[in-house]
């Protein structure tokens, strides 16, 4: 059984790659690697980066790709799932999932989950959350962070400069 943080990790990646299309809470979904691995094959064509993906990757470290990236997804049924990925200078990959959006329909707060984001060489990185592991390529290009997966698919996450994680109201601090 996955713990709540592991579930949050799986949900984030699943929806990044075109996960479930029905509305559900962070308890029912997850923000992590296991679901991402299963759903990489299902990335909708519109979610695939359409520019900048042929540029050579720079030899980046987590310090050079740290920041806040927009991880939100619009669904065909009109729902919006607001999420952000924070990459810290220390190599933490943190997914922030806003619960008050039209997808989760919850409280005005964020759930978060931390995973390890470690460079394995060149532009290759390993995301680890417990036993769940995902190897990806990552680079920063004009317009965002580009993630490439083993199946040849890639995603561009726009940089967020107007918010900071310190602005996020954490659900575990609401009450």
PDB file of N, CA and C in Angstrom, residues 18 25 31 44 75 132 142 170:
ATOM      1  N   UNK A  18      -0.721  13.033 -19.027  1.00  0.00           N
ATOM      2  CA  UNK A  18      -2.046  12.785 -19.572  1.00  0.00           C
ATOM      3  C   UNK A  18      -2.777  11.721 -18.796  1.00  0.00           C
ATOM      4  N   UNK A  25      -9.559  13.118  -5.714  1.00  0.00           N
ATOM      5  CA  UNK A  25      -8.679  13.800  -4.772  1.00  0.00           C
ATOM      6  C   UNK A  25      -7.280  13.212  -4.809  1.00  0.00           C
ATOM      7  N   UNK A  31       1.133  11.356  -6.983  1.00  0.00           N
ATOM      8  CA  UNK A  31       2.027  12.260  -7.698  1.00  0.00           C
ATOM      9  C   UNK A  31       3.374  11.586  -7.912  1.00  0.00           C
ATOM     10  N   UNK A  44      -0.915  12.389 -24.490  1.00  0.00           N
ATOM     11  CA  UNK A  44      -1.636  12.925 -25.647  1.00  0.00           C
ATOM     12  C   UNK A  44      -0.693  13.736 -26.525  1.00  0.00           C
ATOM     13  N   UNK A  75      -8.205  19.281 -18.755  1.00  0.00           N
ATOM     14  CA  UNK A  75      -8.806  18.041 -19.235  1.00  0.00           C
ATOM     15  C   UNK A  75      -9.906  18.359 -20.235  1.00  0.00           C
ATOM     16  N   UNK A 132      10.010   3.429  -5.956  1.00  0.00           N
ATOM     17  CA  UNK A 132       9.664   3.883  -7.299  1.00  0.00           C
ATOM     18  C   UNK A 132      10.818   4.700  -7.872  1.00  0.00           C
ATOM     19  N   UNK A 142      14.411  27.659 -24.096  1.00  0.00           N
ATOM     20  CA  UNK A 142      13.515  28.815 -24.058  1.00  0.00           C
ATOM     21  C   UNK A 142      12.068  28.357 -23.826  1.00  0.00           C
ATOM     22  N   UNK A 170      -0.308  25.252   2.726  1.00  0.00           N
ATOM     23  CA  UNK A 170      -0.203  23.789   2.843  1.00  0.00           C
ATOM     24  C   UNK A 170      -1.431  23.212   3.544  1.00  0.00           C
TER      25      UNK A 170
END
